[in-house]
Short mmCIF file of C-alpha atoms in Angstrom, two decimals:
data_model
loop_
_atom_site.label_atom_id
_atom_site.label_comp_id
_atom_site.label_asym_id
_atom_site.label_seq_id
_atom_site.Cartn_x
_atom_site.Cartn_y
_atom_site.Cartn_z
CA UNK U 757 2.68 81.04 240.88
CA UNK U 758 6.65 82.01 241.34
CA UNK U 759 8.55 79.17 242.65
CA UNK U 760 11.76 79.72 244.65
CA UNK U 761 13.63 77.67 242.26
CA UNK U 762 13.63 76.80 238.54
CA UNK U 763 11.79 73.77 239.31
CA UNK U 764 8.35 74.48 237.50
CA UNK U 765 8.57 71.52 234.55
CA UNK U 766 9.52 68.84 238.00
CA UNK U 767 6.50 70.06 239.82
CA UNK U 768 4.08 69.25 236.77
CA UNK U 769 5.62 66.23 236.40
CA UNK U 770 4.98 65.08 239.58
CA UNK U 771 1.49 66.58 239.40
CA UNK U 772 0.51 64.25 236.21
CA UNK U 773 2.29 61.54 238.37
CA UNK U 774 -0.41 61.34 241.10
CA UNK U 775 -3.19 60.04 241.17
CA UNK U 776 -6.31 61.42 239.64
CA UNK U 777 -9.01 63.26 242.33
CA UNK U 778 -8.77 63.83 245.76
CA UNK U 779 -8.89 61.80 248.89
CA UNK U 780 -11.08 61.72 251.80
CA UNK U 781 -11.12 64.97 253.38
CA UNK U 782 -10.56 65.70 257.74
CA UNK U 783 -13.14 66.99 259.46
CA UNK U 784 -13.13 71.51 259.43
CA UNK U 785 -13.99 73.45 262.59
CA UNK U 786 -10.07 73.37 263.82
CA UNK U 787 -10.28 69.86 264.70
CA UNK U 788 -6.71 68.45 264.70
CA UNK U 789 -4.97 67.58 261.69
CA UNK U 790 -4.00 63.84 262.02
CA UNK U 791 -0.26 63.10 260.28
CA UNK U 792 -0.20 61.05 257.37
CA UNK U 793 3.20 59.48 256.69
CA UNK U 794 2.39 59.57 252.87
CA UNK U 795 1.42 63.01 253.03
CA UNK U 796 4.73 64.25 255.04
CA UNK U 797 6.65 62.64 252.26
CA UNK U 798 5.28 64.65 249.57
CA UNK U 799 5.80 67.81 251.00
CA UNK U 800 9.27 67.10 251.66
CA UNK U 801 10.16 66.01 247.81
CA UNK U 802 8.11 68.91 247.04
CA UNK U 803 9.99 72.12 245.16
CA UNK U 804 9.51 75.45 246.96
CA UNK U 805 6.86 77.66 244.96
CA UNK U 806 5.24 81.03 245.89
CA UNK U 807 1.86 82.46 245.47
CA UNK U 808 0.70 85.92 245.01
CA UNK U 809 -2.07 87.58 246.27
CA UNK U 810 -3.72 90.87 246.49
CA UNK U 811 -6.06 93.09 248.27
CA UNK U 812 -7.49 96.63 248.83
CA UNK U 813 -7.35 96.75 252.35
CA UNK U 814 -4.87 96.88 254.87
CA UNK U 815 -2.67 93.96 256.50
CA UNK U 816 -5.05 94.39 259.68
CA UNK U 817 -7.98 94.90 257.41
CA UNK U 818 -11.48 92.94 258.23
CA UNK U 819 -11.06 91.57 254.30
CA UNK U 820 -7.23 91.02 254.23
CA UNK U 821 -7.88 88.46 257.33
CA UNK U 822 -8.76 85.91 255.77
CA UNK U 823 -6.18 85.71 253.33
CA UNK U 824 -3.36 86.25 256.06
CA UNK U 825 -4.76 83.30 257.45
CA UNK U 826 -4.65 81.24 254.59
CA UNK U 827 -1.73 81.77 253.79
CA UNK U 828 -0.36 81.25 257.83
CA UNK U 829 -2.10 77.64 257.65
CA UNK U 830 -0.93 76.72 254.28
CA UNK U 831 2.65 77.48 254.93
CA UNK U 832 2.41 75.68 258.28
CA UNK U 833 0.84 72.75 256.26
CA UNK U 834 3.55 72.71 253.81
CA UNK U 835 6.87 72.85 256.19
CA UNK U 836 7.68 75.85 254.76
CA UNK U 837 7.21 74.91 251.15
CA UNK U 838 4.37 77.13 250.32
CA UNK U 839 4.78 80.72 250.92
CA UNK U 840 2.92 83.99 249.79
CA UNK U 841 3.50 87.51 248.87
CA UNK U 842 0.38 89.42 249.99
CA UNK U 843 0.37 92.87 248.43
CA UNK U 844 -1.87 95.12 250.48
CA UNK U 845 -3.62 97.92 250.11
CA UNK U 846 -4.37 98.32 246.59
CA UNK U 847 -0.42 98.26 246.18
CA UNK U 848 -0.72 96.10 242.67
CA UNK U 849 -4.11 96.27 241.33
CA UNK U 850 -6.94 98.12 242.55
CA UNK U 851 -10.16 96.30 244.19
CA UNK U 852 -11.79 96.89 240.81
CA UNK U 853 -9.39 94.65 239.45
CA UNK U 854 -8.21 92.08 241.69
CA UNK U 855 -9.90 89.30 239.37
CA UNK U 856 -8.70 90.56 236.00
CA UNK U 857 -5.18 90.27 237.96
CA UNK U 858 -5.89 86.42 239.00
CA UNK U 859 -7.27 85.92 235.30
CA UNK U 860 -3.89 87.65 233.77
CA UNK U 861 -1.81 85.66 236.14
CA UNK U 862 -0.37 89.17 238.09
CA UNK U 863 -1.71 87.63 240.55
CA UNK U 864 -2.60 83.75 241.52
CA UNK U 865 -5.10 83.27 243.59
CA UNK U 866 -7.39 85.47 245.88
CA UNK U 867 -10.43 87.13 246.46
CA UNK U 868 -12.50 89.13 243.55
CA UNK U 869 -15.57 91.48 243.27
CA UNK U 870 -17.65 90.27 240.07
CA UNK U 871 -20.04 93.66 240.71
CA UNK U 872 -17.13 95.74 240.54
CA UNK U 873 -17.19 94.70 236.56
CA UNK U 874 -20.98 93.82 236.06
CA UNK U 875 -20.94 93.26 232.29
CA UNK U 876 -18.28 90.57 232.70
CA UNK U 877 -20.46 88.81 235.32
CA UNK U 878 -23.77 88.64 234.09
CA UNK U 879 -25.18 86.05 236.07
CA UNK U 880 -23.65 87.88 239.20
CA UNK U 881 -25.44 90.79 238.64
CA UNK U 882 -28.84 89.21 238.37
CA UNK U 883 -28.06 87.85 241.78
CA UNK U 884 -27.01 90.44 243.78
CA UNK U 885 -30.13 92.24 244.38
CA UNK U 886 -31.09 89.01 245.99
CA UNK U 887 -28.72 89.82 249.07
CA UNK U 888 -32.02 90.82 251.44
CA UNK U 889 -33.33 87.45 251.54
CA UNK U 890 -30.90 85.99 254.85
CA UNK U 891 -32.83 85.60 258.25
CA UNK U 892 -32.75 89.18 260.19
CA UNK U 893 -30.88 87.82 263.18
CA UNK U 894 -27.27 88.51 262.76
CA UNK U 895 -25.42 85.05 263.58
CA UNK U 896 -27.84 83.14 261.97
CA UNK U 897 -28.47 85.19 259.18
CA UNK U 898 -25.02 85.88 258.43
CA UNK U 899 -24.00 82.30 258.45
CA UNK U 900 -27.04 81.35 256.50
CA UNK U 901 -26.50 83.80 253.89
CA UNK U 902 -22.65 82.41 253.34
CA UNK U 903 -24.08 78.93 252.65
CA UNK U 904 -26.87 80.17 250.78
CA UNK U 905 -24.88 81.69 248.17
CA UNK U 906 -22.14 79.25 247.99
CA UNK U 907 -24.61 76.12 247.51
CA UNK U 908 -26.46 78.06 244.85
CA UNK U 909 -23.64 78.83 242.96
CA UNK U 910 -22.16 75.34 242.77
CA UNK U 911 -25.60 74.16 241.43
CA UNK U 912 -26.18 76.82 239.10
CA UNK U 913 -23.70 76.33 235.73
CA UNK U 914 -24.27 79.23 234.08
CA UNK U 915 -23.16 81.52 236.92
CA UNK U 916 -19.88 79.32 237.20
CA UNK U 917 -19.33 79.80 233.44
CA UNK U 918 -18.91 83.15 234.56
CA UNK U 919 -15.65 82.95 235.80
CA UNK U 920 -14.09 79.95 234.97
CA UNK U 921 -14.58 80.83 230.97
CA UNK U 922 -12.09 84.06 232.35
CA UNK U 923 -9.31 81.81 233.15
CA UNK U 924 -9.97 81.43 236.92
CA UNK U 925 -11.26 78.31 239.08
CA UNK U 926 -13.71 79.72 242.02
CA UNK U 927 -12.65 77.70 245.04
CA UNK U 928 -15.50 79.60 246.86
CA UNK U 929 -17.65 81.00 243.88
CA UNK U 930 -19.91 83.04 245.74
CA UNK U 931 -20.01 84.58 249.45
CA UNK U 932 -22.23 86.84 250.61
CA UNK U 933 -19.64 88.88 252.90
CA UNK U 934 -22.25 91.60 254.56
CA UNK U 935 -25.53 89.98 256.01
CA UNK U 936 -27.27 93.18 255.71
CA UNK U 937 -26.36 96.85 255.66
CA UNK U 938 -28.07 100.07 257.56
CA UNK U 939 -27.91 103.05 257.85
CA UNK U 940 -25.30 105.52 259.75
CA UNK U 941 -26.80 109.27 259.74
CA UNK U 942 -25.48 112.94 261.63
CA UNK U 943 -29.29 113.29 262.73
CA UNK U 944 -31.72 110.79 264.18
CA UNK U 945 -33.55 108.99 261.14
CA UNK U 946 -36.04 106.60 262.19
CA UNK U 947 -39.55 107.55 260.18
CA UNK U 948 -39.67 108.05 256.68
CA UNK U 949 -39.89 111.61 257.03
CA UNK U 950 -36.54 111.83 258.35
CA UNK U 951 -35.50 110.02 255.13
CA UNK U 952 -37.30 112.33 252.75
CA UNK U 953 -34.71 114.46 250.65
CA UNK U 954 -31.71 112.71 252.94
CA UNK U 955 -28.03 112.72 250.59
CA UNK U 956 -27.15 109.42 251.39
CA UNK U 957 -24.00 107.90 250.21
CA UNK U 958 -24.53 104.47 248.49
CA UNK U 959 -22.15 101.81 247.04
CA UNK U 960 -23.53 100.47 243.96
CA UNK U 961 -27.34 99.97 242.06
CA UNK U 962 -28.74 98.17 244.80
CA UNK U 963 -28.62 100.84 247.65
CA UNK U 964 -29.16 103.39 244.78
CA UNK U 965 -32.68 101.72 244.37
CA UNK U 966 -33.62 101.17 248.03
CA UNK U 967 -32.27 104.46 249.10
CA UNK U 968 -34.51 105.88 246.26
CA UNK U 969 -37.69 103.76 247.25
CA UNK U 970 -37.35 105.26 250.93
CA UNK U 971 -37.43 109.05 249.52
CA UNK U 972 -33.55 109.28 249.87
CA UNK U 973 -31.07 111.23 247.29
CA UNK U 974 -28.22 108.50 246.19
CA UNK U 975 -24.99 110.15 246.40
CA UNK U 976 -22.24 107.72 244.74
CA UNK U 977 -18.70 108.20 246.95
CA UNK U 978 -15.59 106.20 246.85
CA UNK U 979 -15.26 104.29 250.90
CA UNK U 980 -12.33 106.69 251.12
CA UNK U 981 -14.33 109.39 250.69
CA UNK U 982 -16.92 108.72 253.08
CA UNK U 983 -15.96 109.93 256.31
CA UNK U 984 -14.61 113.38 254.84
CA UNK U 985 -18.38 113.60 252.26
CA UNK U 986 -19.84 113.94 256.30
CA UNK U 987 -17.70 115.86 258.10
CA UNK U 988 -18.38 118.88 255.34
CA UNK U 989 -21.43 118.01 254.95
CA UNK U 990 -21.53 116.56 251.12
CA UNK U 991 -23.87 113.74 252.56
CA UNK U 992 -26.47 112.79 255.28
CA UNK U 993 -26.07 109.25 255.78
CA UNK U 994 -23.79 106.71 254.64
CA UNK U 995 -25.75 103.42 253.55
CA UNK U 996 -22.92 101.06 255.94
CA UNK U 997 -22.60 97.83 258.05
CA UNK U 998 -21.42 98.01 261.59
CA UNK U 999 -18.03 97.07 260.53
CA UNK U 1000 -17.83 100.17 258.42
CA UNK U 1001 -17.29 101.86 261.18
CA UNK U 1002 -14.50 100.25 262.66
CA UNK U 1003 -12.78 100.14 258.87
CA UNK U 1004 -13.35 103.82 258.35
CA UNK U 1005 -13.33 105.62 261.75
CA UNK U 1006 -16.77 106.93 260.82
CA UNK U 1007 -17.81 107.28 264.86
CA UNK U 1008 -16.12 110.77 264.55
CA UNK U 1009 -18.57 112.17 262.10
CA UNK U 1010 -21.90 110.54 262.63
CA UNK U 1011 -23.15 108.75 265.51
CA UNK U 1012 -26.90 107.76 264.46
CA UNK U 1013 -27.35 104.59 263.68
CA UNK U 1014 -30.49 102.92 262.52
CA UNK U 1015 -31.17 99.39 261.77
CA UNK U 1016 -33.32 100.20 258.46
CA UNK U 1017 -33.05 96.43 256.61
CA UNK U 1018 -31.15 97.44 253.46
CA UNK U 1019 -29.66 94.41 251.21
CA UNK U 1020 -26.12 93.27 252.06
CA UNK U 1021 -23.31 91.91 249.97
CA UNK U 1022 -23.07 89.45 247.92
CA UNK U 1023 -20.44 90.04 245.12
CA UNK U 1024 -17.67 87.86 246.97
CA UNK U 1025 -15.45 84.85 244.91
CA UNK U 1026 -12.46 83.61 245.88
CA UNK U 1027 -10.71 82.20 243.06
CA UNK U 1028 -7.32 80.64 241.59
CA UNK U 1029 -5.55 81.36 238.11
CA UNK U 1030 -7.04 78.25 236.87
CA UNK U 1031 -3.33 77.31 234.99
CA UNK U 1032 -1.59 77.87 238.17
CA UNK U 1033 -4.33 75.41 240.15
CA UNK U 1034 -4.14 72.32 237.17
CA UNK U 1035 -0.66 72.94 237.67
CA UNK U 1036 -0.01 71.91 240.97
CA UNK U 1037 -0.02 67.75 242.48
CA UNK U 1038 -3.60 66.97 243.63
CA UNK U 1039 -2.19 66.54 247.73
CA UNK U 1040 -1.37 70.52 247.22
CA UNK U 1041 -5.00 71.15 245.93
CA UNK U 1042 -6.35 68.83 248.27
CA UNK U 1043 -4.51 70.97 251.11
CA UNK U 1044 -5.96 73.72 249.74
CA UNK U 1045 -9.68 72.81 250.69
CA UNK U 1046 -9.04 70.86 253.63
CA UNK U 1047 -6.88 73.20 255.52
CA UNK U 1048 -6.41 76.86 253.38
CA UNK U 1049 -10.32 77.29 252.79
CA UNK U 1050 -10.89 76.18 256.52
CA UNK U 1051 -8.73 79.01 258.17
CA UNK U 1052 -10.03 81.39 255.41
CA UNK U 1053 -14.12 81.26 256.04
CA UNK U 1054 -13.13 80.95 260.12
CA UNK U 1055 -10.90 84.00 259.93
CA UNK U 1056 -13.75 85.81 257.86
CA UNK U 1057 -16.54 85.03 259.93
CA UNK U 1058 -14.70 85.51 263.10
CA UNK U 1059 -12.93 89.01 262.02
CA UNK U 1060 -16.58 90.16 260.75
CA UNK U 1061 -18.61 89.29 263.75
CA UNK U 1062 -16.00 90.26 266.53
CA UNK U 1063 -15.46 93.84 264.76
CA UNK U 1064 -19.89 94.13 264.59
CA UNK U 1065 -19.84 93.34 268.83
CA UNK U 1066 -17.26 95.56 269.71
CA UNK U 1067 -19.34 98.49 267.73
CA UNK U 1068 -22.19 97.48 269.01
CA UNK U 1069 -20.88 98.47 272.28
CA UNK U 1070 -19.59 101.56 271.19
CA UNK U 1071 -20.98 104.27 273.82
CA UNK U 1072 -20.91 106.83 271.57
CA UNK U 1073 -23.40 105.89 269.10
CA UNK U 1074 -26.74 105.82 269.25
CA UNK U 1075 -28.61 102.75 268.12
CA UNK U 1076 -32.36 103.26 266.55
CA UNK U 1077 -35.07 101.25 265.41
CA UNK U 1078 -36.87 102.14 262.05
CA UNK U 1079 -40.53 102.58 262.12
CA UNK U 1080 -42.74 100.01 260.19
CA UNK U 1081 -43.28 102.48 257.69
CA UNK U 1082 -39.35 101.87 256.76
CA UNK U 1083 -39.57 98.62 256.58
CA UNK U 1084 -42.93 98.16 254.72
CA UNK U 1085 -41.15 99.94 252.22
CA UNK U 1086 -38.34 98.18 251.71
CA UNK U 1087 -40.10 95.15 252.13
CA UNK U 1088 -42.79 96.22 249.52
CA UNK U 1089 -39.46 97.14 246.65
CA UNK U 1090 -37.99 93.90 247.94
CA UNK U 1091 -41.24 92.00 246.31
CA UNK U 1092 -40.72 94.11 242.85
CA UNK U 1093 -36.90 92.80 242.74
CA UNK U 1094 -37.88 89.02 243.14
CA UNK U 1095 -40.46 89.84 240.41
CA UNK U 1096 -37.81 91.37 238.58
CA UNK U 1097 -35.41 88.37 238.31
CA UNK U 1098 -38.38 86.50 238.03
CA UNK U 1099 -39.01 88.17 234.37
CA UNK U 1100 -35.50 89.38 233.35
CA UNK U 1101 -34.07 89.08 230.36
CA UNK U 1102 -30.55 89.12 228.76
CA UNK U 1103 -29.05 87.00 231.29
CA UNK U 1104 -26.86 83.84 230.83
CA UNK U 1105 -29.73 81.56 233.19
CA UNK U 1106 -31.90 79.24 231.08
CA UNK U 1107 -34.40 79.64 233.51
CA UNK U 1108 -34.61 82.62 235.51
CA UNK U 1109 -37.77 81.49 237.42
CA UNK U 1110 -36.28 78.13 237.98
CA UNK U 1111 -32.62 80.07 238.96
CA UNK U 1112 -34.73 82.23 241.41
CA UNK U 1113 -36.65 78.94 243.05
CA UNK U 1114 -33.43 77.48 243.75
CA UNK U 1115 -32.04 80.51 245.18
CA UNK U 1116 -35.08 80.58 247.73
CA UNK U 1117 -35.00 77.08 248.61
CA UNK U 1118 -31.46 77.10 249.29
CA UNK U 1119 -31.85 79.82 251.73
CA UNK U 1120 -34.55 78.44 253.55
CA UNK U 1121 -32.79 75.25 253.43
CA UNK U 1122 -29.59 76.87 255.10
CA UNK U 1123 -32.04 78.68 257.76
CA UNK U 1124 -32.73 75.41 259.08
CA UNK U 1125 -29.77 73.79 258.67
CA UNK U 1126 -28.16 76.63 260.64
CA UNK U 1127 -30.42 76.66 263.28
CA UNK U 1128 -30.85 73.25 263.81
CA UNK U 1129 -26.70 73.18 264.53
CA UNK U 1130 -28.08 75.31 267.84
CA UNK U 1131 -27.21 79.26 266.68
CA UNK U 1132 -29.47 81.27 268.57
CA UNK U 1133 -31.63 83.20 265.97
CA UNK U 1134 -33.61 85.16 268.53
CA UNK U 1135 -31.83 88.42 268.84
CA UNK U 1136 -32.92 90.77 265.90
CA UNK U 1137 -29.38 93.14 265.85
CA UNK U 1138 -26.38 92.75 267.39
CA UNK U 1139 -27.32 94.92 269.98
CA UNK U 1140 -29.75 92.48 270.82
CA UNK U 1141 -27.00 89.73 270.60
CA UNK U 1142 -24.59 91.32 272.46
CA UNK U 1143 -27.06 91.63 275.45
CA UNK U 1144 -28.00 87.81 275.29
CA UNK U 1145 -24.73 86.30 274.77
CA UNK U 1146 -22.34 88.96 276.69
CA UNK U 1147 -20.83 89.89 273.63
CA UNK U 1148 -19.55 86.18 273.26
CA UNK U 1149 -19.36 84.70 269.59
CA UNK U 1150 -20.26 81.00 269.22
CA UNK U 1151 -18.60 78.35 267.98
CA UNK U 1152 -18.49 78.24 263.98
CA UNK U 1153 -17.16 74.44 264.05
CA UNK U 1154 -20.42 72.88 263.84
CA UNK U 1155 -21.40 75.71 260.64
CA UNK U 1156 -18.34 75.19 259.32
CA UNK U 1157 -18.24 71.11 258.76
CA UNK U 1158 -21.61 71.84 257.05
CA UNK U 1159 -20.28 74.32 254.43
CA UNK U 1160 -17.16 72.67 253.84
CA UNK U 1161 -17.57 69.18 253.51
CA UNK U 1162 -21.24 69.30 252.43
CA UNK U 1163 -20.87 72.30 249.69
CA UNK U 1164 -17.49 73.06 249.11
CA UNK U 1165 -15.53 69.77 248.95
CA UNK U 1166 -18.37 67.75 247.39
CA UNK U 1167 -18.24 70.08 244.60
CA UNK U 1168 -14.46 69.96 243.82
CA UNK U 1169 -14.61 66.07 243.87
CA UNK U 1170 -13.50 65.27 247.57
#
């Protein structure tokens, strides 16, 4: 944290001031703040102090979203008093390093990859191959799969220990940021035959394995590489989500695209340098997950699902349906990895069975709570959505009073 002022040793005074733990928190879904007299007046005796944060992608970038509008409502919150230097692009630290920055204090706060450096995150990477298990519709399975992983994470300590022994408090500690990823191809591919002997670019071990299970050949490439690896013909296919497409321009060099039901993403944290959060007066943290965390899981979900319906009306692609042989497949491998987690060892869990349980229940517990708040989890793509609902996204209010003041805020004392 860089304050505008030399101020630093007044603002942890008036931190250890206040009160301990934080006070009722408003209602999320963009419901009106209500002004607090008491709150007003803290702001205004509070010193100026800026926050750092960094990210791979672009200013307009589906990832860098969310933390624009973060930092928009927090500086609107404050009167001015919090501000942020966003440095984007990969300008400070690369994506594979955006949460050693936030432990070293380069940076404050923002979000982190824990796959990107697997041995550090051991408890991460016995999770992520669980990223298959969300509902196949795409609203419902997306916003299930967000609450899925954050709930589990808050109840599971080891995987917490994770990052907060690196110096870094997880304000969301786990977010499962693509619902499930497909498969974008020059040809047709829609049988297993057309995957046999396919070079298909993959991201990381998971797609490696599936890719592998389906007859593919893994080829690792950077995301920057992607779209040049198929116009020369290095690869076949590019394991990708809809939104892929729009971040990388791929439309240009490959307009097949088949629903096969690989695993998504799940290797999301958003996090603070833990000195720089005990460091600041509780009505500053207590801003922070009323109002910051608000605007930054509505900006995610709404940049994510806007950018998947306009491809999904993209005339020139070609949308395909795997045959049942795909998925059979997959869904046979999918059984080995629960098995797997089930049974492996050298991970920080006490109880990988148990961890694995919880994981399940949780998900099938956010199913229902997701569609019992009235998202429509009949459409099986978002082509299918996109013809039901006219391209029109629903409201996230109702999802996002659930996650926020039933998982997030309960779990940081509010």
């Amino acid at each position: 944290m860089h304050q505008k002022t030399p101020t630093r040793a007044a603002v942890m005074a008036a931190s250890a001031a206040l009160a301990l733990g934080l006070a009722a928190c408003s209602p999320a879904g963009g419901a009106e703040r209500e002004t607090n007299p008491s709150a007003e007046a803290d702001w205004d005796s509070l010193e100026p102090m800026e926050f750092r944060m960094a990210t791979f992608g672009g200013e307009e970038n589906l990832h860098s979203q969310p933390l624009n509008a973060l930092a928009e409502t927090m500086e609107e919150v404050s009167g001015g008093k919090l501000t942020f230097e966003i440095f984007y692009g990969g300008a400070l630290v690369p994506s594979t390093e955006q949460g050693i920055a936030i432990s070293n204090g380069i940076t404050d706060m923002g979000t982190f990859f824990p796959a990107y450096t697997a041995s550090e995150y051991p408890a991460d990477e016995w999770a992520s191959p669980l990223a298959f298990t969300p509902d196949d519709s795409p609203v419902v399975g997306s916003l299930q799969a967000i609450g899925t992983t954050l709930d589990w994470a808050y109840q599971t300590p080891e995987y917490l220990e994770d990052i907060t022994s690196k110096g870094i408090t997880p304000l969301l500690p786990r977010i499962q940021t693509s619902h499930a990823y497909n498969l974008l191809c020059k040809d047709e591919v829609t049988t297993l035959a057309d995957v046999q002997g396919k070079r298909i670019r993959i991201g990381g071990p998971t797609h490696t394995a599936e890719v592998e299970a389906l007859g593919g050949v893994p080829v690792a490439l950077p995301n920057t590489e992607v779209f040049e690896g198929l116009q020369r013909g290095v690869i076949d296919c590019t394991v990708a989500t809809l939104t892929d497409i729009v971040n990388v321009g791929l439309a240009e060099v490959a307009q097949n695209f088949t629903f096969v039901p690989f695993s998504g993403w799940s290797s999301n944290v958003f996090g603070v340098n833990t000195d720089v959060w005990e460091g600041l007066p509780d009505f500053v943290r207590e801003a922070f997950l009323d109002d910051g965390l608000s605007a930054y899981l509505e900006a995610f979900v709404q940049a994510e699902m806007a950018a998947n319906v306009e491809v999904a009306q993209m005339e020139e692609l070609t949308f395909l349906t795997p045959s049942d042989e795909i998925v059979d497949v997959l869904d046979g491998y999918h059984e080995a990895v629960l098995e797997s987690r089930r049974s492996a060892t050298g991970t920080p869990l006490a109880d990988p069975d148990t961890s694995l349980d919880l994981y399940l229940e949780t998900s099938d517990k956010w199913l229902g709570l997701v569609q019992d708040a009235g998202y429509d989890g009949a459409p099986a793509n978002w082509n299918e959505y996109v013809a039901a609902h006219d391209g029109e996204l629903p409201d996230f209010g109702p999802w996002l009073e659930l996650v926020l003041n039933d998982v997030v805020k309960a779990n940081h004392g509010s």
